Structure formats: C-alpha cells, structure tokens
PDB file of C-alpha atoms in Angstrom:
ATOM      1  CA  UNK A   1     -30.213 -17.882   1.625  1.00 47.00           C
ATOM      2  CA  UNK A   2     -26.584 -15.948   2.275  1.00 55.00           C
ATOM      3  CA  UNK A   3     -23.922 -18.147   0.387  1.00 61.00           C
ATOM      4  CA  UNK A   4     -20.596 -16.872   1.553  1.00 62.00           C
ATOM      5  CA  UNK A   5     -17.923 -15.700  -0.589  1.00 70.00           C
ATOM      6  CA  UNK A   6     -14.952 -18.157  -0.129  1.00 79.00           C
ATOM      7  CA  UNK A   7     -11.274 -16.041   1.254  1.00 87.00           C
ATOM      8  CA  UNK A   8      -9.447 -17.157  -2.431  1.00 89.00           C
ATOM      9  CA  UNK A   9     -12.736 -16.173  -4.725  1.00 90.00           C
ATOM     10  CA  UNK A  10     -12.568 -12.327  -2.921  1.00 90.00           C
ATOM     11  CA  UNK A  11      -8.745 -12.163  -3.301  1.00 92.00           C
ATOM     12  CA  UNK A  12      -9.089 -13.156  -6.664  1.00 92.00           C
ATOM     13  CA  UNK A  13     -11.832 -10.501  -6.946  1.00 93.00           C
ATOM     14  CA  UNK A  14      -9.329  -7.346  -4.669  1.00 94.00           C
ATOM     15  CA  UNK A  15      -6.287  -8.479  -6.987  1.00 93.00           C
ATOM     16  CA  UNK A  16      -8.919  -7.732  -9.950  1.00 95.00           C
ATOM     17  CA  UNK A  17     -10.259  -4.387  -8.559  1.00 94.00           C
ATOM     18  CA  UNK A  18      -6.618  -3.144  -8.411  1.00 95.00           C
ATOM     19  CA  UNK A  19      -5.851  -4.427 -11.368  1.00 93.00           C
ATOM     20  CA  UNK A  20      -9.128  -3.119 -13.813  1.00 93.00           C
ATOM     21  CA  UNK A  21      -8.515   0.109 -12.096  1.00 92.00           C
ATOM     22  CA  UNK A  22      -4.809   0.692 -13.211  1.00 91.00           C
ATOM     23  CA  UNK A  23      -6.010  -0.686 -16.781  1.00 90.00           C
ATOM     24  CA  UNK A  24      -8.128   2.224 -16.726  1.00 89.00           C
ATOM     25  CA  UNK A  25      -5.743   4.707 -16.018  1.00 88.00           C
ATOM     26  CA  UNK A  26      -3.593   3.323 -18.330  1.00 83.00           C
ATOM     27  CA  UNK A  27      -5.748   3.020 -21.199  1.00 84.00           C
ATOM     28  CA  UNK A  28      -7.123   6.357 -20.968  1.00 79.00           C
ATOM     29  CA  UNK A  29      -4.820   8.701 -23.413  1.00 69.00           C
ATOM     30  CA  UNK A  30      -4.569  11.688 -20.771  1.00 75.00           C
ATOM     31  CA  UNK A  31      -2.769   9.325 -17.929  1.00 75.00           C
ATOM     32  CA  UNK A  32      -1.440  12.324 -16.879  1.00 78.00           C
ATOM     33  CA  UNK A  33      -4.453  13.841 -15.430  1.00 83.00           C
ATOM     34  CA  UNK A  34      -4.406  11.058 -13.215  1.00 88.00           C
ATOM     35  CA  UNK A  35      -0.627  11.431 -11.342  1.00 87.00           C
ATOM     36  CA  UNK A  36       0.058  12.553  -7.875  1.00 87.00           C
ATOM     37  CA  UNK A  37       0.529  16.038  -8.233  1.00 87.00           C
ATOM     38  CA  UNK A  38       0.463  18.365  -5.186  1.00 88.00           C
ATOM     39  CA  UNK A  39      -0.076  21.833  -7.911  1.00 89.00           C
ATOM     40  CA  UNK A  40      -3.037  19.595  -9.070  1.00 86.00           C
ATOM     41  CA  UNK A  41      -4.660  17.872  -5.816  1.00 85.00           C
ATOM     42  CA  UNK A  42      -4.479  21.930  -4.772  1.00 87.00           C
ATOM     43  CA  UNK A  43      -5.873  23.449  -8.152  1.00 88.00           C
ATOM     44  CA  UNK A  44      -9.207  20.994  -6.751  1.00 88.00           C
ATOM     45  CA  UNK A  45      -8.505  17.284  -8.595  1.00 87.00           C
ATOM     46  CA  UNK A  46      -8.653  15.863  -5.075  1.00 88.00           C
ATOM     47  CA  UNK A  47      -8.870  12.729  -6.825  1.00 89.00           C
ATOM     48  CA  UNK A  48      -5.580  12.071  -7.999  1.00 89.00           C
ATOM     49  CA  UNK A  49      -5.301  11.591  -4.058  1.00 88.00           C
ATOM     50  CA  UNK A  50      -5.938   8.634  -4.521  1.00 90.00           C
ATOM     51  CA  UNK A  51      -5.660   7.457  -8.129  1.00 91.00           C
ATOM     52  CA  UNK A  52      -2.080   8.320  -8.394  1.00 89.00           C
ATOM     53  CA  UNK A  53      -1.364   5.003  -7.078  1.00 92.00           C
ATOM     54  CA  UNK A  54      -2.885   3.071 -10.193  1.00 93.00           C
ATOM     55  CA  UNK A  55      -0.678   5.492 -12.527  1.00 89.00           C
ATOM     56  CA  UNK A  56       1.926   4.007 -13.633  1.00 89.00           C
ATOM     57  CA  UNK A  57       4.650   5.101 -15.574  1.00 86.00           C
ATOM     58  CA  UNK A  58       3.990   2.587 -18.822  1.00 85.00           C
ATOM     59  CA  UNK A  59       2.989  -0.950 -19.231  1.00 87.00           C
ATOM     60  CA  UNK A  60       5.811  -2.806 -17.198  1.00 89.00           C
ATOM     61  CA  UNK A  61       5.652  -0.289 -14.207  1.00 89.00           C
ATOM     62  CA  UNK A  62       1.629  -1.448 -14.362  1.00 90.00           C
ATOM     63  CA  UNK A  63       2.543  -5.280 -14.598  1.00 92.00           C
ATOM     64  CA  UNK A  64       5.381  -4.986 -12.725  1.00 91.00           C
ATOM     65  CA  UNK A  65       3.054  -3.822  -9.401  1.00 93.00           C
ATOM     66  CA  UNK A  66       0.455  -5.978  -9.720  1.00 94.00           C
ATOM     67  CA  UNK A  67       2.292  -8.835 -10.020  1.00 95.00           C
ATOM     68  CA  UNK A  68       4.029  -7.562  -6.533  1.00 95.00           C
ATOM     69  CA  UNK A  69       0.751  -7.131  -5.986  1.00 96.00           C
ATOM     70  CA  UNK A  70      -0.175 -10.949  -6.403  1.00 95.00           C
ATOM     71  CA  UNK A  71       2.948 -12.047  -5.132  1.00 96.00           C
ATOM     72  CA  UNK A  72       1.727 -10.525  -1.647  1.00 96.00           C
ATOM     73  CA  UNK A  73      -1.781 -12.216  -1.297  1.00 95.00           C
ATOM     74  CA  UNK A  74      -0.320 -15.545  -2.287  1.00 94.00           C
ATOM     75  CA  UNK A  75       2.485 -15.065   0.200  1.00 94.00           C
ATOM     76  CA  UNK A  76       0.645 -13.659   3.235  1.00 94.00           C
ATOM     77  CA  UNK A  77      -2.781 -14.900   2.688  1.00 93.00           C
ATOM     78  CA  UNK A  78      -4.695 -12.304   4.139  1.00 94.00           C
ATOM     79  CA  UNK A  79      -8.645 -12.360   4.768  1.00 93.00           C
ATOM     80  CA  UNK A  80     -10.395 -10.015   1.551  1.00 93.00           C
ATOM     81  CA  UNK A  81     -11.844  -8.143   2.823  1.00 93.00           C
ATOM     82  CA  UNK A  82      -8.242  -6.937   4.864  1.00 93.00           C
ATOM     83  CA  UNK A  83      -6.453  -6.706   2.379  1.00 95.00           C
ATOM     84  CA  UNK A  84      -9.019  -4.261   0.533  1.00 95.00           C
ATOM     85  CA  UNK A  85      -8.899  -2.296   3.732  1.00 93.00           C
ATOM     86  CA  UNK A  86      -5.104  -2.556   4.107  1.00 93.00           C
ATOM     87  CA  UNK A  87      -5.514  -1.062   0.076  1.00 95.00           C
ATOM     88  CA  UNK A  88      -7.447   1.786   0.978  1.00 94.00           C
ATOM     89  CA  UNK A  89      -5.695   2.829   3.639  1.00 92.00           C
ATOM     90  CA  UNK A  90      -1.827   3.179   2.556  1.00 93.00           C
ATOM     91  CA  UNK A  91      -3.598   4.134  -0.914  1.00 93.00           C
ATOM     92  CA  UNK A  92      -4.962   7.331   1.339  1.00 92.00           C
ATOM     93  CA  UNK A  93      -1.329   7.170   4.297  1.00 91.00           C
ATOM     94  CA  UNK A  94       0.746   7.413   1.248  1.00 92.00           C
ATOM     95  CA  UNK A  95      -1.031   9.822  -0.501  1.00 91.00           C
ATOM     96  CA  UNK A  96      -1.033  11.979   2.446  1.00 90.00           C
ATOM     97  CA  UNK A  97       2.414  11.245   3.666  1.00 90.00           C
ATOM     98  CA  UNK A  98       3.865  12.632   0.392  1.00 89.00           C
ATOM     99  CA  UNK A  99       1.159  15.215   0.936  1.00 89.00           C
ATOM    100  CA  UNK A 100       3.056  16.368   4.311  1.00 89.00           C
ATOM    101  CA  UNK A 101       6.769  15.606   3.231  1.00 87.00           C
ATOM    102  CA  UNK A 102       6.355  17.744   0.262  1.00 86.00           C
ATOM    103  CA  UNK A 103       6.756  16.363  -2.735  1.00 85.00           C
ATOM    104  CA  UNK A 104       5.896  17.698  -6.099  1.00 85.00           C
ATOM    105  CA  UNK A 105       5.118  14.145  -7.389  1.00 85.00           C
ATOM    106  CA  UNK A 106       3.995  10.638  -6.745  1.00 85.00           C
ATOM    107  CA  UNK A 107       3.157   7.523  -9.424  1.00 88.00           C
ATOM    108  CA  UNK A 108       2.990   4.487  -8.732  1.00 90.00           C
ATOM    109  CA  UNK A 109       1.639   1.287  -6.920  1.00 93.00           C
ATOM    110  CA  UNK A 110       5.022   0.538  -5.220  1.00 92.00           C
ATOM    111  CA  UNK A 111       3.823   3.098  -2.137  1.00 92.00           C
ATOM    112  CA  UNK A 112       0.900   0.728  -1.766  1.00 94.00           C
ATOM    113  CA  UNK A 113       3.054  -2.443  -2.075  1.00 95.00           C
ATOM    114  CA  UNK A 114       5.712  -1.389   0.149  1.00 94.00           C
ATOM    115  CA  UNK A 115       2.888  -0.843   3.333  1.00 94.00           C
ATOM    116  CA  UNK A 116       1.381  -4.266   2.615  1.00 95.00           C
ATOM    117  CA  UNK A 117       4.250  -6.056   2.394  1.00 95.00           C
ATOM    118  CA  UNK A 118       5.358  -4.058   5.442  1.00 93.00           C
ATOM    119  CA  UNK A 119       2.483  -5.359   7.492  1.00 93.00           C
ATOM    120  CA  UNK A 120       1.764  -8.529   6.774  1.00 93.00           C
ATOM    121  CA  UNK A 121       5.606  -8.945   7.495  1.00 92.00           C
ATOM    122  CA  UNK A 122       5.350  -7.118  10.868  1.00 90.00           C
ATOM    123  CA  UNK A 123       2.535  -8.959  11.585  1.00 90.00           C
ATOM    124  CA  UNK A 124       3.688 -11.422  11.216  1.00 91.00           C
ATOM    125  CA  UNK A 125       6.888 -11.261  13.258  1.00 89.00           C
ATOM    126  CA  UNK A 126       4.524  -9.916  15.557  1.00 87.00           C
ATOM    127  CA  UNK A 127       2.447 -13.155  16.333  1.00 88.00           C
ATOM    128  CA  UNK A 128       5.879 -15.284  16.185  1.00 87.00           C
ATOM    129  CA  UNK A 129       6.501 -16.012  12.419  1.00 86.00           C
ATOM    130  CA  UNK A 130       9.890 -16.850  12.477  1.00 87.00           C
ATOM    131  CA  UNK A 131      10.299 -16.642   8.898  1.00 89.00           C
ATOM    132  CA  UNK A 132       8.311 -13.867   8.638  1.00 90.00           C
ATOM    133  CA  UNK A 133      11.191 -11.701  10.541  1.00 92.00           C
ATOM    134  CA  UNK A 134      13.134 -12.722   6.611  1.00 93.00           C
ATOM    135  CA  UNK A 135      10.872 -11.059   4.840  1.00 93.00           C
ATOM    136  CA  UNK A 136      10.987  -8.134   7.086  1.00 91.00           C
ATOM    137  CA  UNK A 137      14.611  -7.598   7.295  1.00 92.00           C
ATOM    138  CA  UNK A 138      14.864  -8.006   2.993  1.00 93.00           C
ATOM    139  CA  UNK A 139      12.407  -5.459   3.007  1.00 92.00           C
ATOM    140  CA  UNK A 140      14.588  -3.357   5.230  1.00 91.00           C
ATOM    141  CA  UNK A 141      17.327  -4.342   3.650  1.00 93.00           C
ATOM    142  CA  UNK A 142      16.155  -3.439   0.524  1.00 91.00           C
ATOM    143  CA  UNK A 143      14.532  -0.101   1.196  1.00 90.00           C
ATOM    144  CA  UNK A 144      17.663   0.724   3.077  1.00 89.00           C
ATOM    145  CA  UNK A 145      19.394   0.386  -0.575  1.00 88.00           C
ATOM    146  CA  UNK A 146      17.419   2.487  -2.989  1.00 86.00           C
ATOM    147  CA  UNK A 147      17.777   5.446  -0.125  1.00 84.00           C
ATOM    148  CA  UNK A 148      21.302   4.980  -0.078  1.00 86.00           C
ATOM    149  CA  UNK A 149      22.434   4.154  -3.108  1.00 85.00           C
ATOM    150  CA  UNK A 150      19.113   4.974  -5.630  1.00 80.00           C
ATOM    151  CA  UNK A 151      17.843   2.632  -7.307  1.00 79.00           C
ATOM    152  CA  UNK A 152      19.848   1.383 -10.531  1.00 78.00           C
ATOM    153  CA  UNK A 153      19.187   2.760 -14.314  1.00 80.00           C
ATOM    154  CA  UNK A 154      17.784  -0.039 -15.614  1.00 81.00           C
ATOM    155  CA  UNK A 155      15.238  -0.740 -13.390  1.00 79.00           C
ATOM    156  CA  UNK A 156      14.590   3.182 -14.374  1.00 79.00           C
ATOM    157  CA  UNK A 157      14.471   2.725 -17.715  1.00 81.00           C
ATOM    158  CA  UNK A 158      12.446  -0.178 -17.422  1.00 76.00           C
ATOM    159  CA  UNK A 159       9.901   1.063 -16.133  1.00 79.00           C
ATOM    160  CA  UNK A 160      10.005   4.604 -17.606  1.00 76.00           C
ATOM    161  CA  UNK A 161      10.814   7.311 -15.103  1.00 76.00           C
ATOM    162  CA  UNK A 162      12.286   7.732 -11.748  1.00 77.00           C
ATOM    163  CA  UNK A 163      11.429   4.815  -8.701  1.00 77.00           C
ATOM    164  CA  UNK A 164      10.196   7.636  -5.841  1.00 78.00           C
ATOM    165  CA  UNK A 165      11.891   6.049  -2.791  1.00 83.00           C
ATOM    166  CA  UNK A 166      10.784   8.322  -0.474  1.00 84.00           C
ATOM    167  CA  UNK A 167       6.975   6.781  -1.089  1.00 87.00           C
ATOM    168  CA  UNK A 168       7.940   2.958   0.045  1.00 88.00           C
ATOM    169  CA  UNK A 169       9.818   4.766   3.089  1.00 86.00           C
ATOM    170  CA  UNK A 170       6.866   6.364   3.872  1.00 88.00           C
ATOM    171  CA  UNK A 171       4.739   3.339   3.612  1.00 89.00           C
ATOM    172  CA  UNK A 172       7.200   1.740   6.053  1.00 88.00           C
ATOM    173  CA  UNK A 173       6.353   4.568   8.936  1.00 86.00           C
ATOM    174  CA  UNK A 174       2.998   4.623   7.884  1.00 85.00           C
ATOM    175  CA  UNK A 175       2.984   1.175   8.746  1.00 88.00           C
ATOM    176  CA  UNK A 176       5.381   1.169  12.045  1.00 83.00           C
ATOM    177  CA  UNK A 177       3.627   4.329  13.495  1.00 83.00           C
ATOM    178  CA  UNK A 178       0.102   2.393  12.839  1.00 80.00           C
ATOM    179  CA  UNK A 179       1.202  -1.346  14.873  1.00 77.00           C
ATOM    180  CA  UNK A 180       2.160   1.141  17.340  1.00 75.00           C
ATOM    181  CA  UNK A 181      -0.006   2.848  17.628  1.00 75.00           C
ATOM    182  CA  UNK A 182      -3.079  -0.440  17.271  1.00 72.00           C
ATOM    183  CA  UNK A 183      -0.372  -1.914  20.313  1.00 70.00           C
ATOM    184  CA  UNK A 184      -0.279   0.724  22.149  1.00 70.00           C
ATOM    185  CA  UNK A 185      -3.814   2.630  22.453  1.00 67.00           C
ATOM    186  CA  UNK A 186      -6.217   0.039  21.368  1.00 54.00           C
ATOM    187  CA  UNK A 187      -5.325  -3.318  22.561  1.00 50.00           C
ATOM    188  CA  UNK A 188      -6.257  -2.869  25.875  1.00 43.00           C
ATOM    189  CA  UNK A 189      -8.492  -4.389  28.534  1.00 46.00           C
ATOM    190  CA  UNK A 190     -11.598  -2.605  30.465  1.00 41.00           C
ATOM    191  CA  UNK A 191     -11.449  -3.639  33.736  1.00 45.00           C
ATOM    192  CA  UNK A 192     -14.229  -6.174  34.898  1.00 45.00           C
ATOM    193  CA  UNK A 193     -15.576  -3.409  37.741  1.00 46.00           C
ATOM    194  CA  UNK A 194     -15.355  -1.079  35.449  1.00 41.00           C
ATOM    195  CA  UNK A 195     -17.506  -3.316  32.883  1.00 42.00           C
ATOM    196  CA  UNK A 196     -19.921  -4.140  35.908  1.00 46.00           C
ATOM    197  CA  UNK A 197     -19.932  -0.283  36.246  1.00 43.00           C
ATOM    198  CA  UNK A 198     -20.807   1.249  32.568  1.00 37.00           C
ATOM    199  CA  UNK A 199     -23.295  -2.127  31.462  1.00 41.00           C
TER     200      UNK A 199
END
C-alpha cells in the first residue's frame, strides 16, 4: 500500500534539500567554482547556471537566505511539490534573466527567494487574501528602495560581498510576466461545442 507523505513532511524535505545543497557548496574549498559567472558559463561550466543561486559569500549569507526560505515556507504553506518546482523554475528564471541583462556574476539564493515571495504573495492577492496585499507592497517598497538607494554598508559587511539588487528585480519581473502569461494564455476554456467536436 502506497503511503502519501504529509505536506508538512514534504516541505521539511524540500527545505532540507536546499540546506544540504548550500552546505555542500559552502564546505567545498573551491566554492568560487560554483558561483554564477558569465565567463565560466560561456566556457562550458554550465552547472554555474544552477549552482550560483546556492553559492554564498560566507556562512552568515547562507544562513540568512536559508532562514528566508523557512519563513516563506511557514508564511505561505505551499504544497511541497509546488515549492520544489517553484524553486527550480525561479533558479533557472533568475539565471536566464541575469544572463540576458548582461550581468557578469551573481551569487546567493536571494533572487530565488524574492521570486518565491512575490509569487505566493501575488497569488494570494489574486485569490482575495487581503493581508497578502501588505506583504506584496512591503516587497515592492523593499526592492524599490534598494534599487534607488542601494543597500547599507552594514548589510554588505555582514554577508561579505555586494548585494546584487538586479537579481531581485529580475525575480519580480519573472513572476509578474509568468502570472500574466498564465492568466491570459493558459486559463481559457474550450467551448462545449468544440469539446464535443474534438472528443
């Protein structure tokens, strides 16, 4: 008899997989080999397209991002498989966006986290969750502030490197375009007569 894994257990597993991936990269002495770098990608090190989001400047940077993932999981309580797919799509989406925009390097999970937060908050707004409007507004104000005025020196010192705010913007664009595309292109109903004609 097949046992279904409860969603809470599934969410813990998804979070643990991300933690272990980040930990594996963090403990490797050759960490820079995993960083998102356009030169490395163009030279054939294709894996940096994925691993860059799971590479961090230091342990504090990794811990802050992983805490962010736990908060997003606890706040929005998504389905485990959906969260796993969203992480995969956001990883590729942010990497592709950075590549298209001509970024030279990128490191950290924050782009993926911004995409996840934006997606779940926006979906909540679309589904009528009023509190999600506040969450979405807060995210937009945060990204707008750091885009216009930059991040604090303390934040840069804490994580041991520059915060790539471009990745945060890419994440928001990615989600908005994705949601609009889904709403306009993939939600139409086939008329009943057409269903009967082609069935």
